[in-house]
Amino acid sequence: MKSMNSHRHQTFQKSSVLFFQLGLVLALTITYAMLESYFFKDVVHPPKQEPEATIALVNYPPVIVPKSPVENRTEPNKKQKEIPGIVDIVPNDSPPESTIFDPPTAIEPPVKTSPGNIVEAPDDDDHPLDFFMPLEQAPVFPGCEDLSKEESKLCFSKKIAQFVNKNFNTGLADELNLTGKQRIFVQFVIDKHGKVTDIKTKAPHARLEKETLRVINELPLMKPGMQHLKPVKVLYTLPITFEVQ
């Protein structure tokens, strides 16, 4: 009997210790949860925004905004100068493949130079003799796609003439008091990406050169010239002529 009571007493002691440990663990867990909920508040993160997709640029022909009418400041009896179309379009009978252009150090007025005379411009690493290589495919002006080689060449010259006529500030003739026929000579390169670069101008007046540089620099991006199925730089010479009447 005494032994049984002793066994019960030991079992009770063990159970008390076990219950005490379980209670302590439970109390600590509840305390930790309360402390965590008190000190650490939920951080609300704003919803992630997907980066905006890059919009591809589509090369359309430039939109010409009509110029505002300018007040006529000329004297009543003074006849205002009239300026017809400023670009002379001369038919180019020889194909660009047979055109050879010797690049001068400075632009000199050519004799009877027709717009659209082109030749492949050399890369910086190319040998100078490569400059005279015939061009297989000339650059294409926007709006001249899906045409034959000859039609594309004529379309290019026509588009260039229209662009210059619409954008050139002919009011400079009055401002500079110009008379008679004015000739401007332009040389530029259409690079491997179809962008107009390396523009050089020669004109009777510095402001005419500046205006020509501005207009040519605004030419739209084009389809580059091709040689052996690779894009190449192409050099152009363009005479601009307008006559003040």
mmCIF file of C-alpha atoms in Angstrom:
data_model
loop_
_atom_site.group_PDB
_atom_site.id
_atom_site.type_symbol
_atom_site.label_atom_id
_atom_site.label_comp_id
_atom_site.label_asym_id
_atom_site.label_seq_id
_atom_site.Cartn_x
_atom_site.Cartn_y
_atom_site.Cartn_z
ATOM 1 C CA MET A 1 0.000 0.000 0.000
ATOM 2 C CA LYS A 2 2.787 2.304 0.890
ATOM 3 C CA SER A 3 4.546 1.502 -2.361
ATOM 4 C CA MET A 4 1.450 2.345 -4.407
ATOM 5 C CA ASN A 5 1.116 5.736 -2.765
ATOM 6 C CA SER A 6 4.759 6.457 -3.445
ATOM 7 C CA HIS A 7 4.302 5.590 -7.147
ATOM 8 C CA ARG A 8 1.291 7.870 -7.427
ATOM 9 C CA HIS A 9 3.204 10.679 -5.790
ATOM 10 C CA GLN A 10 6.087 10.346 -8.291
ATOM 11 C CA THR A 11 3.684 10.230 -11.248
ATOM 12 C CA PHE A 12 1.937 13.365 -10.006
ATOM 13 C CA GLN A 13 5.256 15.182 -9.683
ATOM 14 C CA LYS A 14 6.259 14.230 -13.241
ATOM 15 C CA SER A 15 2.878 15.314 -14.589
ATOM 16 C CA SER A 16 3.131 18.626 -12.756
ATOM 17 C CA VAL A 17 6.519 19.333 -14.281
ATOM 18 C CA LEU A 18 5.238 18.414 -17.766
ATOM 19 C CA PHE A 19 2.134 20.601 -17.427
ATOM 20 C CA PHE A 20 4.269 23.447 -16.111
ATOM 21 C CA GLN A 21 6.580 23.195 -19.132
ATOM 22 C CA LEU A 22 3.664 23.060 -21.578
ATOM 23 C CA GLY A 23 2.039 26.047 -19.912
ATOM 24 C CA LEU A 24 5.301 27.989 -20.004
ATOM 25 C CA VAL A 25 5.769 27.266 -23.733
ATOM 26 C CA LEU A 26 2.173 28.268 -24.454
ATOM 27 C CA ALA A 27 2.545 31.489 -22.457
ATOM 28 C CA LEU A 28 5.778 32.390 -24.225
ATOM 29 C CA THR A 29 4.192 31.695 -27.627
ATOM 30 C CA ILE A 30 1.208 33.922 -26.869
ATOM 31 C CA THR A 31 3.478 36.659 -25.507
ATOM 32 C CA TYR A 32 5.707 36.528 -28.613
ATOM 33 C CA ALA A 33 2.702 36.701 -30.935
ATOM 34 C CA MET A 34 1.318 39.704 -29.081
ATOM 35 C CA LEU A 35 4.658 41.505 -29.121
ATOM 36 C CA GLU A 36 5.113 40.819 -32.834
ATOM 37 C CA SER A 37 1.642 42.081 -33.708
ATOM 38 C CA TYR A 38 2.272 45.207 -31.635
ATOM 39 C CA PHE A 39 5.729 46.168 -32.862
ATOM 40 C CA PHE A 40 5.608 44.945 -36.467
ATOM 41 C CA LYS A 41 2.748 46.284 -38.490
ATOM 42 C CA ASP A 42 1.982 44.946 -41.913
ATOM 43 C CA VAL A 43 3.684 46.919 -44.616
ATOM 44 C CA VAL A 44 1.361 47.626 -47.527
ATOM 45 C CA HIS A 45 3.261 47.488 -50.781
ATOM 46 C CA PRO A 46 1.825 49.382 -53.741
ATOM 47 C CA PRO A 47 0.890 47.159 -56.666
ATOM 48 C CA LYS A 48 3.683 46.651 -59.123
ATOM 49 C CA GLN A 49 3.307 48.613 -62.322
ATOM 50 C CA GLU A 50 4.428 47.014 -65.494
ATOM 51 C CA PRO A 51 6.947 49.163 -67.430
ATOM 52 C CA GLU A 52 5.443 50.965 -70.386
ATOM 53 C CA ALA A 53 6.133 49.293 -73.657
ATOM 54 C CA THR A 54 8.376 51.145 -76.046
ATOM 55 C CA ILE A 55 6.375 52.563 -78.920
ATOM 56 C CA ALA A 56 8.034 51.955 -82.244
ATOM 57 C CA LEU A 57 8.369 55.020 -84.412
ATOM 58 C CA VAL A 58 6.789 54.754 -87.839
ATOM 59 C CA ASN A 59 8.425 56.900 -90.440
ATOM 60 C CA TYR A 60 5.675 58.736 -92.262
ATOM 61 C CA PRO A 61 6.322 61.600 -94.659
ATOM 62 C CA PRO A 62 6.577 64.832 -92.656
ATOM 63 C CA VAL A 63 3.403 66.824 -92.057
ATOM 64 C CA ILE A 64 3.689 70.347 -93.404
ATOM 65 C CA VAL A 65 2.032 72.946 -91.172
ATOM 66 C CA PRO A 66 0.801 75.942 -93.187
ATOM 67 C CA LYS A 67 2.658 79.083 -92.247
ATOM 68 C CA SER A 68 0.712 81.946 -90.727
ATOM 69 C CA PRO A 69 0.090 84.860 -93.102
ATOM 70 C CA VAL A 70 2.730 87.556 -92.734
ATOM 71 C CA GLU A 71 1.722 91.191 -92.735
ATOM 72 C CA ASN A 72 2.711 92.903 -95.966
ATOM 73 C CA ARG A 73 5.147 95.617 -94.945
ATOM 74 C CA THR A 74 6.139 96.638 -98.467
ATOM 75 C CA GLU A 75 5.369 100.087 -99.766
ATOM 76 C CA PRO A 76 2.099 100.405 -101.739
ATOM 77 C CA ASN A 77 3.825 101.149 -105.042
ATOM 78 C CA LYS A 78 6.619 98.626 -104.511
ATOM 79 C CA LYS A 79 6.105 95.332 -106.332
ATOM 80 C CA GLN A 80 6.638 92.366 -104.061
ATOM 81 C CA LYS A 81 9.235 89.873 -105.222
ATOM 82 C CA GLU A 82 7.882 86.664 -106.653
ATOM 83 C CA ILE A 83 9.713 83.395 -106.190
ATOM 84 C CA PRO A 84 8.668 80.346 -108.200
ATOM 85 C CA GLY A 85 9.574 76.798 -107.236
ATOM 86 C CA ILE A 86 13.079 76.853 -105.830
ATOM 87 C CA VAL A 87 14.302 73.414 -106.853
ATOM 88 C CA ASP A 88 15.125 72.722 -110.474
ATOM 89 C CA ILE A 89 14.403 69.084 -111.309
ATOM 90 C CA VAL A 90 16.757 67.999 -114.052
ATOM 91 C CA PRO A 91 16.134 64.508 -115.470
ATOM 92 C CA ASN A 92 18.952 62.174 -114.566
ATOM 93 C CA ASP A 93 19.580 60.134 -117.708
ATOM 94 C CA SER A 94 22.488 58.126 -116.324
ATOM 95 C CA PRO A 95 21.734 55.513 -113.673
ATOM 96 C CA PRO A 96 23.366 55.962 -110.270
ATOM 97 C CA GLU A 97 25.374 52.792 -110.795
ATOM 98 C CA SER A 98 27.456 54.528 -113.471
ATOM 99 C CA THR A 99 27.813 57.840 -111.670
ATOM 100 C CA ILE A 100 31.296 58.661 -110.424
ATOM 101 C CA PHE A 101 31.713 61.573 -108.049
ATOM 102 C CA ASP A 102 35.134 62.817 -106.951
ATOM 103 C CA PRO A 103 34.541 64.300 -103.487
ATOM 104 C CA PRO A 104 36.098 67.788 -103.263
ATOM 105 C CA THR A 105 37.630 69.219 -100.117
ATOM 106 C CA ALA A 106 35.207 72.138 -100.406
ATOM 107 C CA ILE A 107 31.929 72.183 -102.291
ATOM 108 C CA GLU A 108 32.286 73.885 -105.656
ATOM 109 C CA PRO A 109 29.332 74.712 -107.934
ATOM 110 C CA PRO A 110 28.997 71.829 -110.407
ATOM 111 C CA VAL A 111 27.994 72.372 -114.018
ATOM 112 C CA LYS A 112 24.520 71.070 -114.909
ATOM 113 C CA THR A 113 24.438 68.835 -111.857
ATOM 114 C CA SER A 114 21.198 66.943 -111.678
ATOM 115 C CA PRO A 115 19.489 66.198 -108.341
ATOM 116 C CA GLY A 116 19.894 62.699 -107.125
ATOM 117 C CA ASN A 117 23.397 62.090 -108.466
ATOM 118 C CA ILE A 118 24.587 59.496 -106.020
ATOM 119 C CA VAL A 119 27.591 57.382 -105.258
ATOM 120 C CA GLU A 120 28.450 55.099 -102.426
ATOM 121 C CA ALA A 121 30.210 56.964 -99.631
ATOM 122 C CA PRO A 122 33.137 55.108 -98.041
ATOM 123 C CA ASP A 123 33.269 53.887 -94.481
ATOM 124 C CA ASP A 124 35.979 55.337 -92.305
ATOM 125 C CA ASP A 125 37.925 52.089 -92.571
ATOM 126 C CA ASP A 126 37.414 51.618 -96.318
ATOM 127 C CA HIS A 127 40.146 52.176 -98.845
ATOM 128 C CA PRO A 128 39.637 55.390 -100.880
ATOM 129 C CA LEU A 129 39.354 53.399 -104.104
ATOM 130 C CA ASP A 130 36.193 51.779 -102.765
ATOM 131 C CA PHE A 131 34.564 55.188 -103.091
ATOM 132 C CA PHE A 132 34.072 54.566 -106.820
ATOM 133 C CA MET A 133 32.187 51.293 -106.394
ATOM 134 C CA PRO A 134 28.846 51.297 -108.249
ATOM 135 C CA LEU A 135 25.760 51.302 -106.067
ATOM 136 C CA GLU A 136 23.370 48.353 -106.394
ATOM 137 C CA GLN A 137 20.328 49.823 -104.604
ATOM 138 C CA ALA A 138 19.824 53.548 -103.966
ATOM 139 C CA PRO A 139 18.170 54.826 -100.776
ATOM 140 C CA VAL A 140 14.371 54.979 -100.858
ATOM 141 C CA PHE A 141 12.448 58.092 -99.820
ATOM 142 C CA PRO A 142 9.295 57.451 -97.738
ATOM 143 C CA GLY A 143 6.421 57.010 -100.155
ATOM 144 C CA CYS A 144 8.610 55.611 -102.945
ATOM 145 C CA GLU A 145 8.514 51.980 -101.856
ATOM 146 C CA ASP A 146 7.365 49.115 -104.083
ATOM 147 C CA LEU A 147 8.626 50.809 -107.250
ATOM 148 C CA SER A 148 11.152 49.703 -109.833
ATOM 149 C CA LYS A 149 14.726 50.938 -109.517
ATOM 150 C CA GLU A 150 14.266 53.705 -112.098
ATOM 151 C CA GLU A 151 10.852 54.725 -110.753
ATOM 152 C CA SER A 152 12.209 54.829 -107.204
ATOM 153 C CA LYS A 153 15.069 57.062 -108.334
ATOM 154 C CA LEU A 154 12.712 59.519 -110.055
ATOM 155 C CA CYS A 155 10.354 59.411 -107.070
ATOM 156 C CA PHE A 156 13.285 60.228 -104.776
ATOM 157 C CA SER A 157 14.188 63.329 -106.811
ATOM 158 C CA LYS A 158 10.548 64.444 -106.907
ATOM 159 C CA LYS A 159 10.060 63.999 -103.153
ATOM 160 C CA ILE A 160 13.280 65.886 -102.378
ATOM 161 C CA ALA A 161 12.163 68.784 -104.611
ATOM 162 C CA GLN A 162 8.704 68.901 -103.012
ATOM 163 C CA PHE A 163 10.165 68.800 -99.518
ATOM 164 C CA VAL A 164 12.585 71.668 -100.156
ATOM 165 C CA ASN A 165 9.919 73.767 -101.908
ATOM 166 C CA LYS A 166 7.542 73.396 -98.966
ATOM 167 C CA ASN A 167 10.072 74.017 -96.207
ATOM 168 C CA PHE A 168 12.553 76.551 -97.589
ATOM 169 C CA ASN A 169 11.969 80.061 -96.241
ATOM 170 C CA THR A 170 11.756 82.093 -99.453
ATOM 171 C CA GLY A 171 11.120 85.198 -97.365
ATOM 172 C CA LEU A 172 14.894 85.468 -97.008
ATOM 173 C CA ALA A 173 14.945 86.919 -100.532
ATOM 174 C CA ASP A 174 13.203 90.076 -99.295
ATOM 175 C CA GLU A 175 15.167 90.203 -96.048
ATOM 176 C CA LEU A 176 18.507 89.939 -97.859
ATOM 177 C CA ASN A 177 17.349 92.093 -100.797
ATOM 178 C CA LEU A 178 18.260 89.361 -103.269
ATOM 179 C CA THR A 179 17.585 89.659 -106.986
ATOM 180 C CA GLY A 180 17.927 87.329 -109.938
ATOM 181 C CA LYS A 181 18.753 83.631 -109.822
ATOM 182 C CA GLN A 182 20.241 82.264 -106.605
ATOM 183 C CA ARG A 183 22.108 78.952 -106.651
ATOM 184 C CA ILE A 184 22.783 76.830 -103.603
ATOM 185 C CA PHE A 185 24.765 73.586 -103.657
ATOM 186 C CA VAL A 186 24.251 70.868 -101.077
ATOM 187 C CA GLN A 187 26.143 67.682 -100.333
ATOM 188 C CA PHE A 188 24.937 65.149 -97.774
ATOM 189 C CA VAL A 189 25.238 61.483 -96.840
ATOM 190 C CA ILE A 190 22.432 59.021 -96.180
ATOM 191 C CA ASP A 191 24.047 56.653 -93.685
ATOM 192 C CA LYS A 192 23.560 52.929 -93.066
ATOM 193 C CA HIS A 193 20.502 53.654 -90.947
ATOM 194 C CA GLY A 194 18.822 55.895 -93.542
ATOM 195 C CA LYS A 195 19.586 59.097 -91.640
ATOM 196 C CA VAL A 196 20.826 62.262 -93.367
ATOM 197 C CA THR A 197 24.284 63.229 -92.054
ATOM 198 C CA ASP A 198 27.441 65.153 -93.020
ATOM 199 C CA ILE A 199 25.564 68.054 -94.620
ATOM 200 C CA LYS A 200 27.669 70.657 -96.446
ATOM 201 C CA THR A 201 26.315 73.728 -98.188
ATOM 202 C CA LYS A 202 27.620 76.521 -100.410
ATOM 203 C CA ALA A 203 25.508 79.609 -101.158
ATOM 204 C CA PRO A 204 25.932 83.315 -102.030
ATOM 205 C CA HIS A 205 24.949 84.292 -98.471
ATOM 206 C CA ALA A 206 25.623 82.743 -95.054
ATOM 207 C CA ARG A 207 21.931 82.892 -94.109
ATOM 208 C CA LEU A 208 21.017 80.932 -97.232
ATOM 209 C CA GLU A 209 23.537 78.271 -96.210
ATOM 210 C CA LYS A 210 22.055 78.150 -92.704
ATOM 211 C CA GLU A 211 18.506 77.854 -94.054
ATOM 212 C CA THR A 212 19.535 75.098 -96.475
ATOM 213 C CA LEU A 213 21.249 73.212 -93.647
ATOM 214 C CA ARG A 214 18.079 73.452 -91.558
ATOM 215 C CA VAL A 215 15.825 72.143 -94.345
ATOM 216 C CA ILE A 216 18.065 69.223 -95.374
ATOM 217 C CA ASN A 217 18.572 68.282 -91.733
ATOM 218 C CA GLU A 218 14.791 67.839 -91.421
ATOM 219 C CA LEU A 219 14.566 65.243 -94.195
ATOM 220 C CA PRO A 220 12.776 62.116 -92.968
ATOM 221 C CA LEU A 221 14.427 58.809 -92.209
ATOM 222 C CA MET A 222 14.826 56.742 -95.369
ATOM 223 C CA LYS A 223 15.504 53.171 -96.371
ATOM 224 C CA PRO A 224 19.313 53.005 -96.698
ATOM 225 C CA GLY A 225 21.196 52.133 -99.858
ATOM 226 C CA MET A 226 22.281 48.515 -100.279
ATOM 227 C CA GLN A 227 25.489 46.957 -101.578
ATOM 228 C CA HIS A 228 25.941 43.161 -101.581
ATOM 229 C CA LEU A 229 22.787 42.868 -99.428
ATOM 230 C CA LYS A 230 24.307 45.138 -96.763
ATOM 231 C CA PRO A 231 23.340 48.758 -95.936
ATOM 232 C CA VAL A 232 25.942 51.316 -97.017
ATOM 233 C CA LYS A 233 26.489 55.068 -96.833
ATOM 234 C CA VAL A 234 25.452 56.981 -99.949
ATOM 235 C CA LEU A 235 26.631 60.448 -100.929
ATOM 236 C CA TYR A 236 24.242 62.889 -102.623
ATOM 237 C CA THR A 237 24.748 66.227 -104.347
ATOM 238 C CA LEU A 238 21.731 68.480 -104.769
ATOM 239 C CA PRO A 239 21.642 71.860 -106.542
ATOM 240 C CA ILE A 240 18.957 74.242 -105.299
ATOM 241 C CA THR A 241 18.013 77.162 -107.525
ATOM 242 C CA PHE A 242 15.421 79.879 -107.049
ATOM 243 C CA GLU A 243 14.903 83.028 -109.041
ATOM 244 C CA VAL A 244 13.700 86.264 -107.484
ATOM 245 C CA GLN A 245 11.426 88.116 -109.907
#
